[in-house]
Amino acid sequence: MNVAPVDVAAEAPSELAQLKLILSHVADLGHAETVLGWDSRVSMPPHGAAARAEIVGTLGRLTHERFVSDEVGDLLERLRPYEETLDYDSYDASLLRVTRRDWERQRRIPAALVGEIWRSNGLAVAAWDDARAASDFQAFVPHLERQLELRQRYVECFPPAREPYDVLLEDYEPGMTAAQVEAIFAELKTATLPLIEAAPEIDDSFLSGDFAIGAQEEAGRLVLDAFGVDRDAWRLDITTHPFQAKPGLRDIRLTTHYRPGDIHSLFSTMHEFGHGVYEWGVDPALARTPLDSGTSSAFHESQSRTWENLVGRSRPFWRFFYPTLRELFPDHLRDVDEEAFVRGVNKVRPSAIRIDADEVTYNLHIVLRFELERQLLEGRLAVGDLPDAWNALMQEYLGVAVSSDAQGVLQDMHWGAGLVAYFPTYSLGNVISVQLWERAVADLGDLDEQIARGEFGALREWQREHVHRHGRKFRPDELIVRATGGSIDAGPYVRYLQEKYSGL
Ligand code: ZN
């Protein structure tokens, strides 16, 4: 029997409405977890951590069970014929494709392990907090060992990969492997070392001092206003280790960290804005579905690094904002002209702390973490030997002597939070940021002039159109081709660094 060609999608079957209802409940539970996670890092008293870990563990397990249920699997199966009538780009096709991928992946993980992972993350982050405050790595050792053991059990839920790292990386950067990361990082390392050697001496002494927190807060608010945040839909709070969270549609939470001795909070706020604007720009039609967030961690970082660095450390941005900053800090900046300031905030200086690193040395901090966590995961490095290995690589790559574990191996919360294989996405984000930037400049023409006038709307709209609105509809390796015409490529980023730093 001949079947007539389908030129319009069949009417959505009732199973689709049933599936969407379940997915909306799963999303609601996820948003509740987000509120609790935000609260635990912004307002919860520290001694609440143990009780909170239980709550989040329970919620995480329930969310998981609801999502990986047979019911969802049956609905996905019954919807296959309908899916085949749809356009790849359509909302329903994307929803079914991504839900199926998530379901097949998450179904492999027993609910008890999911709950245990959530619970352990809560406890280990609290332990990391204390260990870092006391610079006591030994106190963190049992927690880190437990976190690695849970990651190994997680990896065992999947078919054998080339290496365990690949299984974890898939959660943050679908389609990417450790071997690919290694190749991109080799390129970054080769390009970076000569730039450090050639870095000019720059006086940035005016960036240290006593910068009133109130004026820093005002600077941050003014920048966010200029970038275009709607104060009725965004918040900015204080935390130790800044992050962004979206507990629901039109609810974007940024955090920052103020230090009296410098104005780093401003760059941290711009960074988190980049994450927030990505989540803000996801098509509202995707709300309460698995499509409602950024497509990958590297894509997310590409947006945060764009606002922090490509905008926030650029000459045009300071042409616009330096007069305001100078008014807020007259005692510090009276004798510092715009050019001296721009050179100061871009100074290349190897240092111990990743989040304070300039754009050139930053990637070496990531390469170091990637190499160490890969060894930890394969059991080639014992947790007890981690500080020595860390300090040796800091010396080798950056020529920096680490003064304490708080300034070294304990500086980041990621491993405590269970984020193993996450670090590479920061540098991959840098790489993608410049690939996207080149396209935006080609499309927008006078982007530098717009930024110098304090106009950010066209850039934001370009990002929304080419990246943000799609949410998770397309995998990162698809989205980058759609947005830039090519695959991930370190070349543009390397050229950007070379040009920027030779002109400084
Ligand atoms: Zn970030």
Short mmCIF file of C-alpha atoms and ligand atoms in Angstrom, two decimals:
data_model
loop_
_atom_site.label_atom_id
_atom_site.label_comp_id
_atom_site.label_asym_id
_atom_site.label_seq_id
_atom_site.Cartn_x
_atom_site.Cartn_y
_atom_site.Cartn_z
CA MET A 1 0.00 0.00 0.00
CA ASN A 2 1.28 3.43 -0.87
CA VAL A 3 1.47 5.96 1.90
CA ALA A 4 0.88 9.55 0.89
CA PRO A 5 3.87 11.80 1.64
CA VAL A 6 3.42 13.78 4.79
CA ASP A 7 3.65 17.48 4.14
CA VAL A 8 2.17 18.70 7.37
CA ALA A 9 2.97 17.31 10.78
CA ALA A 10 0.31 15.00 12.10
CA GLU A 11 -1.83 16.41 14.85
CA ALA A 12 -0.12 15.98 18.20
CA PRO A 13 -1.35 12.79 19.87
CA SER A 14 -2.67 12.85 23.42
CA GLU A 15 0.47 11.06 24.64
CA LEU A 16 2.37 14.27 23.99
CA ALA A 17 0.22 16.23 26.42
CA GLN A 18 0.68 13.47 29.01
CA LEU A 19 4.44 13.53 28.54
CA LYS A 20 4.60 17.32 28.77
CA LEU A 21 2.64 17.23 32.01
CA ILE A 22 5.11 14.82 33.61
CA LEU A 23 8.06 16.84 32.29
CA SER A 24 6.60 20.02 33.76
CA HIS A 25 6.42 18.34 37.17
CA VAL A 26 10.01 17.13 36.85
CA ALA A 27 11.05 20.68 35.92
CA ASP A 28 9.17 22.07 38.94
CA LEU A 29 11.04 19.70 41.24
CA GLY A 30 14.29 20.78 39.59
CA HIS A 31 13.44 24.43 40.18
CA ALA A 32 12.73 23.66 43.85
CA GLU A 33 16.22 22.11 44.07
CA THR A 34 17.60 25.26 42.48
CA VAL A 35 15.98 27.46 45.12
CA LEU A 36 17.38 25.25 47.88
CA GLY A 37 20.82 25.23 46.28
CA TRP A 38 20.77 29.00 45.91
CA ASP A 39 19.63 29.40 49.50
CA SER A 40 22.35 27.10 50.83
CA ARG A 41 25.01 29.30 49.28
CA VAL A 42 23.43 32.72 49.87
CA SER A 43 21.48 32.72 53.11
CA MET A 44 21.51 29.40 54.98
CA PRO A 45 23.45 29.40 58.26
CA PRO A 46 26.43 27.03 57.90
CA HIS A 47 25.17 24.56 60.50
CA GLY A 48 22.11 23.92 58.35
CA ALA A 49 24.23 22.06 55.79
CA ALA A 50 23.72 18.52 57.13
CA ALA A 51 19.92 18.82 57.28
CA ARG A 52 19.83 20.52 53.87
CA ALA A 53 21.87 17.71 52.35
CA GLU A 54 19.14 15.24 53.38
CA ILE A 55 16.37 17.42 51.92
CA VAL A 56 18.17 17.90 48.64
CA GLY A 57 19.05 14.21 48.52
CA THR A 58 15.37 13.27 48.89
CA LEU A 59 14.23 15.81 46.33
CA GLY A 60 16.93 14.74 43.87
CA ARG A 61 15.89 11.10 44.20
CA LEU A 62 12.19 11.89 43.72
CA THR A 63 12.91 14.04 40.65
CA HIS A 64 15.02 11.28 39.19
CA GLU A 65 12.42 8.58 39.86
CA ARG A 66 9.65 10.63 38.27
CA PHE A 67 11.73 11.25 35.16
CA VAL A 68 13.18 7.79 34.54
CA SER A 69 9.82 6.04 35.15
CA ASP A 70 8.52 3.35 32.78
CA GLU A 71 5.62 5.70 32.10
CA VAL A 72 7.92 8.27 30.47
CA GLY A 73 9.64 5.48 28.52
CA ASP A 74 6.29 4.13 27.26
CA LEU A 75 5.11 7.57 26.20
CA LEU A 76 8.36 8.20 24.32
CA GLU A 77 7.95 4.85 22.56
CA ARG A 78 4.34 5.56 21.59
CA LEU A 79 5.33 8.98 20.29
CA ARG A 80 7.99 7.68 17.89
CA PRO A 81 5.70 7.57 14.80
CA TYR A 82 4.59 11.15 15.48
CA GLU A 83 8.20 12.27 15.99
CA GLU A 84 9.10 10.89 12.56
CA THR A 85 6.63 13.27 10.90
CA LEU A 86 8.27 16.32 12.44
CA ASP A 87 10.92 18.78 11.34
CA TYR A 88 14.21 18.30 13.19
CA ASP A 89 14.15 21.95 14.30
CA SER A 90 10.57 21.95 15.51
CA TYR A 91 9.69 22.37 19.14
CA ASP A 92 8.08 18.93 19.51
CA ALA A 93 10.84 17.07 17.67
CA SER A 94 13.48 18.77 19.79
CA LEU A 95 11.57 18.05 22.97
CA LEU A 96 11.21 14.36 22.13
CA ARG A 97 14.81 14.00 20.93
CA VAL A 98 16.34 15.65 24.00
CA THR A 99 13.97 13.99 26.47
CA ARG A 100 14.75 10.58 24.98
CA ARG A 101 18.50 11.23 25.20
CA ASP A 102 18.21 12.37 28.83
CA TRP A 103 15.87 9.51 29.75
CA GLU A 104 18.12 6.83 28.24
CA ARG A 105 21.11 8.30 30.03
CA GLN A 106 19.56 8.91 33.43
CA ARG A 107 17.68 5.62 33.48
CA ARG A 108 21.00 3.84 33.81
CA ILE A 109 21.62 5.41 37.21
CA PRO A 110 19.90 3.81 40.22
CA ALA A 111 17.77 6.25 42.22
CA ALA A 112 19.64 5.33 45.41
CA LEU A 113 22.93 6.42 43.80
CA VAL A 114 21.37 9.68 42.62
CA GLY A 115 20.15 10.46 46.14
CA GLU A 116 23.53 9.52 47.59
CA ILE A 117 25.33 11.80 45.10
CA TRP A 118 23.10 14.78 45.93
CA ARG A 119 23.51 14.18 49.65
CA SER A 120 27.26 13.72 49.42
CA ASN A 121 27.62 16.91 47.37
CA GLY A 122 25.92 18.91 50.12
CA LEU A 123 28.15 17.44 52.83
CA ALA A 124 31.37 17.73 50.83
CA VAL A 125 30.78 21.38 49.91
CA ALA A 126 30.25 22.21 53.59
CA ALA A 127 33.44 20.27 54.45
CA TRP A 128 35.32 22.06 51.69
CA ASP A 129 34.20 25.40 53.07
CA ASP A 130 35.62 24.58 56.52
CA ALA A 131 38.78 22.97 55.12
CA ARG A 132 39.49 25.97 52.94
CA ALA A 133 38.92 28.41 55.82
CA ALA A 134 41.42 26.46 57.92
CA SER A 135 43.68 25.65 54.93
CA ASP A 136 43.46 22.04 56.09
CA PHE A 137 43.50 19.65 53.13
CA GLN A 138 43.57 16.58 55.40
CA ALA A 139 40.09 17.45 56.67
CA PHE A 140 38.80 17.39 53.10
CA VAL A 141 40.50 14.12 52.08
CA PRO A 142 37.73 11.69 53.15
CA HIS A 143 35.11 13.82 51.39
CA LEU A 144 37.06 14.04 48.17
CA GLU A 145 37.72 10.30 48.25
CA ARG A 146 34.00 9.71 48.73
CA GLN A 147 33.16 12.06 45.86
CA LEU A 148 35.55 10.23 43.54
CA GLU A 149 34.19 6.85 44.62
CA LEU A 150 30.64 8.02 43.81
CA ARG A 151 31.82 9.29 40.40
CA GLN A 152 33.38 5.89 39.72
CA ARG A 153 30.11 4.17 40.60
CA TYR A 154 28.35 6.62 38.30
CA VAL A 155 30.74 5.85 35.45
CA GLU A 156 30.12 2.12 35.94
CA CYS A 157 26.44 2.67 35.09
CA PHE A 158 27.44 3.35 31.46
CA PRO A 159 28.97 1.19 28.75
CA PRO A 160 32.77 1.30 28.89
CA ALA A 161 34.13 4.47 27.26
CA ARG A 162 37.68 5.10 26.10
CA GLU A 163 38.28 6.45 29.58
CA PRO A 164 36.06 7.15 32.62
CA TYR A 165 36.53 10.89 32.12
CA ASP A 166 34.54 10.76 28.89
CA VAL A 167 31.43 9.52 30.71
CA LEU A 168 31.48 12.44 33.14
CA LEU A 169 32.35 15.02 30.48
CA GLU A 170 29.29 13.94 28.48
CA ASP A 171 27.05 15.45 31.20
CA TYR A 172 28.59 18.90 30.78
CA GLU A 173 29.71 18.86 27.16
CA PRO A 174 27.72 16.32 25.13
CA GLY A 175 29.75 14.87 22.29
CA MET A 176 33.13 15.99 23.62
CA THR A 177 35.88 13.56 24.75
CA ALA A 178 38.94 13.93 26.97
CA ALA A 179 41.15 13.26 23.94
CA GLN A 180 39.56 16.20 22.06
CA VAL A 181 39.98 18.42 25.10
CA GLU A 182 43.61 17.39 25.34
CA ALA A 183 44.23 18.40 21.71
CA ILE A 184 42.59 21.81 22.15
CA PHE A 185 44.47 22.38 25.39
CA ALA A 186 47.79 21.48 23.77
CA GLU A 187 47.14 24.27 21.26
CA LEU A 188 46.27 26.74 24.03
CA LYS A 189 49.35 25.78 26.05
CA THR A 190 51.68 26.23 23.08
CA ALA A 191 50.22 29.64 22.29
CA THR A 192 50.10 30.84 25.89
CA LEU A 193 53.63 30.25 27.13
CA PRO A 194 55.30 32.76 24.72
CA LEU A 195 52.64 35.37 25.57
CA ILE A 196 53.53 35.07 29.25
CA GLU A 197 57.24 35.41 28.41
CA ALA A 198 56.59 38.50 26.28
CA ALA A 199 54.16 40.16 28.70
CA PRO A 200 55.13 43.80 29.31
CA GLU A 201 55.66 45.26 32.77
CA ILE A 202 52.51 47.17 33.62
CA ASP A 203 51.85 49.28 36.69
CA ASP A 204 48.54 48.15 38.18
CA SER A 205 49.25 49.20 41.77
CA PHE A 206 46.13 51.41 41.66
CA LEU A 207 43.97 48.25 41.50
CA SER A 208 44.91 47.33 45.09
CA GLY A 209 43.73 49.40 48.00
CA ASP A 210 40.67 50.05 50.06
CA PHE A 211 37.68 50.05 47.70
CA ALA A 212 34.49 50.79 49.66
CA ILE A 213 32.03 47.91 49.30
CA GLY A 214 29.12 50.35 48.89
CA ALA A 215 30.76 51.92 45.85
CA GLN A 216 31.55 48.47 44.45
CA GLU A 217 27.89 47.54 44.82
CA GLU A 218 26.87 50.71 43.03
CA ALA A 219 29.34 50.03 40.19
CA GLY A 220 27.94 46.52 39.79
CA ARG A 221 24.35 47.76 39.72
CA LEU A 222 25.16 50.42 37.13
CA VAL A 223 26.89 47.90 34.88
CA LEU A 224 23.94 45.49 35.13
CA ASP A 225 21.53 48.33 34.32
CA ALA A 226 23.62 49.25 31.29
CA PHE A 227 23.74 45.61 30.15
CA GLY A 228 19.95 45.66 30.29
CA VAL A 229 18.72 43.68 33.30
CA ASP A 230 15.14 44.07 34.43
CA ARG A 231 15.38 44.63 38.18
CA ASP A 232 11.95 43.02 38.71
CA ALA A 233 13.15 39.75 37.22
CA TRP A 234 16.79 39.60 38.34
CA ARG A 235 18.53 39.59 41.73
CA LEU A 236 22.11 40.12 42.77
CA ASP A 237 23.26 38.62 46.08
CA ILE A 238 26.50 37.98 47.90
CA THR A 239 28.19 34.59 48.20
CA THR A 240 31.66 33.10 48.65
CA HIS A 241 31.95 31.46 45.26
CA PRO A 242 29.76 33.33 42.74
CA PHE A 243 27.26 31.49 40.55
CA GLN A 244 24.02 32.07 38.65
CA ALA A 245 20.73 30.27 39.16
CA LYS A 246 17.35 30.27 37.43
CA PRO A 247 14.64 28.90 39.74
CA GLY A 248 11.94 29.62 37.16
CA LEU A 249 10.85 31.73 34.24
CA ARG A 250 11.61 35.43 34.80
CA ASP A 251 13.59 34.69 37.94
CA ILE A 252 17.32 35.14 37.33
CA ARG A 253 19.62 35.10 40.36
CA LEU A 254 23.16 36.37 40.12
CA THR A 255 25.68 36.31 42.95
CA THR A 256 28.95 38.11 43.43
CA HIS A 257 31.70 38.42 45.99
CA TYR A 258 33.05 41.73 47.30
CA ARG A 259 36.61 42.07 48.50
CA PRO A 260 37.61 45.37 50.09
CA GLY A 261 41.12 45.19 48.62
CA ASP A 262 40.20 45.28 44.92
CA ILE A 263 37.37 45.67 42.40
CA HIS A 264 37.28 42.09 41.22
CA SER A 265 33.58 41.92 42.12
CA LEU A 266 32.82 43.96 39.02
CA PHE A 267 34.27 41.32 36.67
CA SER A 268 32.64 38.55 38.65
CA THR A 269 29.25 40.30 38.31
CA MET A 270 29.74 40.74 34.55
CA HIS A 271 30.66 37.05 34.31
CA GLU A 272 27.51 35.92 36.09
CA PHE A 273 25.44 38.32 34.00
CA GLY A 274 26.60 36.35 30.95
CA HIS A 275 25.19 33.17 32.47
CA GLY A 276 22.01 34.96 33.47
CA VAL A 277 21.39 36.53 30.09
CA TYR A 278 21.74 33.10 28.45
CA GLU A 279 19.06 31.63 30.72
CA TRP A 280 16.96 34.77 30.33
CA GLY A 281 17.05 34.49 26.55
CA VAL A 282 15.80 30.90 26.30
CA ASP A 283 12.49 30.92 24.44
CA PRO A 284 9.75 31.10 27.14
CA ALA A 285 7.87 28.41 25.19
CA LEU A 286 10.55 25.96 26.42
CA ALA A 287 9.85 26.71 30.11
CA ARG A 288 9.18 23.69 32.36
CA THR A 289 10.69 21.29 29.82
CA PRO A 290 14.12 19.64 29.58
CA LEU A 291 14.95 22.18 26.85
CA ASP A 292 14.82 25.13 29.23
CA SER A 293 18.50 25.90 29.85
CA GLY A 294 21.81 26.45 28.11
CA THR A 295 22.92 23.64 25.80
CA SER A 296 26.20 22.88 27.57
CA SER A 297 28.58 24.16 30.20
CA ALA A 298 31.09 25.38 27.61
CA PHE A 299 28.39 27.30 25.76
CA HIS A 300 27.34 28.78 29.09
CA GLU A 301 30.90 29.79 29.86
CA SER A 302 31.25 31.24 26.38
CA GLN A 303 28.49 33.69 27.27
CA SER A 304 29.88 34.56 30.72
CA ARG A 305 33.40 35.01 29.38
CA THR A 306 32.05 37.20 26.58
CA TRP A 307 30.57 39.66 29.05
CA GLU A 308 33.44 39.45 31.51
CA ASN A 309 36.32 39.65 29.03
CA LEU A 310 35.40 40.41 25.41
CA VAL A 311 33.16 43.21 26.67
CA GLY A 312 34.29 43.86 30.26
CA ARG A 313 38.04 44.04 29.69
CA SER A 314 37.87 45.80 26.34
CA ARG A 315 38.91 49.37 25.52
CA PRO A 316 35.45 50.30 24.18
CA PHE A 317 33.76 49.21 27.41
CA TRP A 318 36.05 51.38 29.53
CA ARG A 319 35.63 54.29 27.13
CA PHE A 320 31.99 54.10 28.24
CA PHE A 321 32.32 53.15 31.90
CA TYR A 322 35.64 54.49 33.15
CA PRO A 323 34.34 58.02 33.87
CA THR A 324 31.64 56.50 36.12
CA LEU A 325 34.09 54.22 37.91
CA ARG A 326 36.41 57.15 38.46
CA GLU A 327 33.61 59.12 40.09
CA LEU A 328 32.88 56.18 42.39
CA PHE A 329 36.54 55.81 43.41
CA PRO A 330 38.02 59.32 43.08
CA ASP A 331 40.83 58.76 45.58
CA HIS A 332 42.15 55.67 43.80
CA LEU A 333 41.69 56.65 40.19
CA ARG A 334 42.15 60.43 40.04
CA ASP A 335 45.65 60.14 38.58
CA VAL A 336 45.00 57.05 36.45
CA ASP A 337 43.98 57.72 32.85
CA GLU A 338 41.75 55.42 30.82
CA GLU A 339 44.62 53.83 28.90
CA ALA A 340 46.54 53.07 32.10
CA PHE A 341 43.40 51.56 33.60
CA VAL A 342 42.73 49.32 30.59
CA ARG A 343 46.34 48.12 30.65
CA GLY A 344 46.03 47.50 34.40
CA VAL A 345 42.92 45.32 34.21
CA ASN A 346 44.51 43.29 31.43
CA LYS A 347 47.92 42.82 33.02
CA VAL A 348 49.39 39.35 32.47
CA ARG A 349 50.65 38.05 35.77
CA PRO A 350 50.96 34.37 36.71
CA SER A 351 49.27 33.91 40.07
CA ALA A 352 47.97 31.15 42.32
CA ILE A 353 44.24 31.84 42.07
CA ARG A 354 42.23 30.83 39.01
CA ILE A 355 39.39 33.31 39.36
CA ASP A 356 41.86 36.21 39.60
CA ALA A 357 43.83 35.11 36.55
CA ASP A 358 44.18 37.28 33.45
CA GLU A 359 42.98 35.96 30.11
CA VAL A 360 46.42 34.63 29.12
CA THR A 361 47.31 32.62 32.21
CA TYR A 362 43.71 31.54 32.93
CA ASN A 363 43.75 28.55 30.62
CA LEU A 364 46.86 27.10 32.26
CA HIS A 365 44.92 26.93 35.54
CA ILE A 366 42.33 24.87 33.69
CA VAL A 367 44.86 22.62 31.94
CA LEU A 368 46.35 21.82 35.35
CA ARG A 369 42.97 20.89 36.85
CA PHE A 370 42.04 18.81 33.79
CA GLU A 371 45.25 16.81 34.00
CA LEU A 372 44.93 16.20 37.74
CA GLU A 373 41.27 15.19 37.80
CA ARG A 374 41.84 12.85 34.88
CA GLN A 375 44.59 11.13 36.88
CA LEU A 376 42.47 11.05 40.06
CA LEU A 377 39.59 9.44 38.24
CA GLU A 378 41.76 6.72 36.76
CA GLY A 379 43.41 6.06 40.11
CA ARG A 380 46.80 7.17 38.78
CA LEU A 381 46.95 9.82 41.50
CA ALA A 382 45.96 9.28 45.15
CA VAL A 383 43.91 11.99 46.84
CA GLY A 384 46.56 12.27 49.56
CA ASP A 385 49.18 13.14 46.94
CA LEU A 386 47.04 15.80 45.30
CA PRO A 387 48.48 18.91 47.00
CA ASP A 388 52.05 18.01 46.01
CA ALA A 389 51.00 17.26 42.44
CA TRP A 390 49.06 20.53 42.31
CA ASN A 391 51.93 22.60 43.64
CA ALA A 392 54.43 20.97 41.27
CA LEU A 393 52.29 21.77 38.22
CA MET A 394 51.71 25.35 39.39
CA GLN A 395 55.47 25.75 39.50
CA GLU A 396 55.95 24.09 36.12
CA TYR A 397 53.20 25.89 34.16
CA LEU A 398 53.03 29.25 35.88
CA GLY A 399 56.24 29.52 37.86
CA VAL A 400 54.13 30.14 40.95
CA ALA A 401 55.00 28.84 44.41
CA VAL A 402 51.76 27.98 46.24
CA SER A 403 51.86 29.34 49.79
CA SER A 404 49.07 27.22 51.33
CA ASP A 405 46.43 24.66 50.36
CA ALA A 406 43.76 27.36 50.71
CA GLN A 407 45.62 29.25 47.97
CA GLY A 408 46.20 26.01 46.07
CA VAL A 409 44.28 22.78 45.84
CA LEU A 410 41.42 23.97 48.08
CA GLN A 411 40.63 27.21 46.23
CA ASP A 412 37.74 25.89 44.10
CA MET A 413 34.56 24.26 45.34
CA HIS A 414 34.00 22.17 42.18
CA TRP A 415 35.36 18.81 43.32
CA GLY A 416 33.52 19.19 46.63
CA ALA A 417 30.34 19.85 44.67
CA GLY A 418 30.93 16.68 42.64
CA LEU A 419 31.85 18.63 39.52
CA VAL A 420 34.58 16.38 38.19
CA ALA A 421 35.27 16.94 34.45
CA TYR A 422 33.64 20.36 34.61
CA PHE A 423 36.78 22.52 34.58
CA PRO A 424 37.60 22.06 30.86
CA THR A 425 34.33 23.75 29.96
CA TYR A 426 35.76 27.09 31.16
CA SER A 427 38.54 27.07 28.58
CA LEU A 428 36.32 25.54 25.91
CA GLY A 429 33.98 28.43 26.71
CA ASN A 430 36.80 30.91 26.08
CA VAL A 431 37.45 29.25 22.73
CA ILE A 432 33.78 29.34 21.71
CA SER A 433 33.34 32.92 22.94
CA VAL A 434 35.71 34.29 20.31
CA GLN A 435 34.27 32.12 17.53
CA LEU A 436 30.84 33.60 18.30
CA TRP A 437 32.26 37.09 18.77
CA GLU A 438 33.81 37.08 15.29
CA ARG A 439 30.38 36.26 13.82
CA ALA A 440 28.67 38.93 15.91
CA VAL A 441 31.21 41.55 14.78
CA ALA A 442 30.74 40.49 11.15
CA ASP A 443 26.95 40.80 11.50
CA LEU A 444 26.80 43.93 13.64
CA GLY A 445 29.62 45.92 12.08
CA ASP A 446 30.25 48.72 14.55
CA LEU A 447 30.02 46.64 17.72
CA ASP A 448 33.03 48.40 19.30
CA GLU A 449 31.43 51.80 18.69
CA GLN A 450 28.15 50.61 20.21
CA ILE A 451 29.90 49.33 23.32
CA ALA A 452 31.88 52.58 23.65
CA ARG A 453 28.51 54.39 23.69
CA GLY A 454 27.19 52.04 26.39
CA GLU A 455 24.81 50.32 23.95
CA PHE A 456 24.62 46.57 24.50
CA GLY A 457 21.18 45.79 23.08
CA ALA A 458 22.31 44.71 19.61
CA LEU A 459 24.91 42.32 21.03
CA ARG A 460 22.40 40.87 23.46
CA GLU A 461 19.84 40.44 20.67
CA TRP A 462 22.45 38.77 18.41
CA GLN A 463 23.24 36.30 21.19
CA ARG A 464 19.56 35.65 21.83
CA GLU A 465 18.84 35.02 18.17
CA HIS A 466 21.83 32.75 17.48
CA VAL A 467 22.37 31.01 20.82
CA HIS A 468 20.10 31.74 23.78
CA ARG A 469 16.60 31.19 22.41
CA HIS A 470 17.36 27.62 21.34
CA GLY A 471 17.93 26.42 24.90
CA ARG A 472 18.93 22.75 24.68
CA LYS A 473 17.23 22.13 21.33
CA PHE A 474 20.59 21.58 19.65
CA ARG A 475 23.68 19.85 21.00
CA PRO A 476 26.72 22.10 21.43
CA ASP A 477 28.46 20.61 18.38
CA GLU A 478 25.31 21.37 16.33
CA LEU A 479 24.76 24.83 17.76
CA ILE A 480 28.28 26.05 17.08
CA VAL A 481 27.97 25.06 13.42
CA ARG A 482 24.60 26.80 13.17
CA ALA A 483 25.89 29.96 14.88
CA THR A 484 29.37 30.23 13.36
CA GLY A 485 29.44 27.92 10.35
CA GLY A 486 32.25 25.78 11.83
CA SER A 487 33.17 23.37 14.61
CA ILE A 488 34.97 24.22 17.83
CA ASP A 489 38.38 25.65 16.93
CA ALA A 490 41.04 27.19 19.19
CA GLY A 491 42.47 29.25 16.29
CA PRO A 492 40.31 32.38 16.66
CA TYR A 493 40.85 32.49 20.41
CA VAL A 494 44.62 32.15 20.06
CA ARG A 495 44.67 34.95 17.46
CA TYR A 496 42.52 37.11 19.72
CA LEU A 497 44.97 36.71 22.62
CA GLN A 498 47.97 37.37 20.38
CA GLU A 499 46.45 40.52 18.88
CA LYS A 500 45.11 41.86 22.15
CA TYR A 501 48.29 41.38 24.11
CA SER A 502 50.65 42.61 21.41
CA GLY A 503 48.64 45.85 21.38
CA LEU A 504 48.69 46.38 25.12
ZN ZN B 1 30.92 30.80 34.83
#
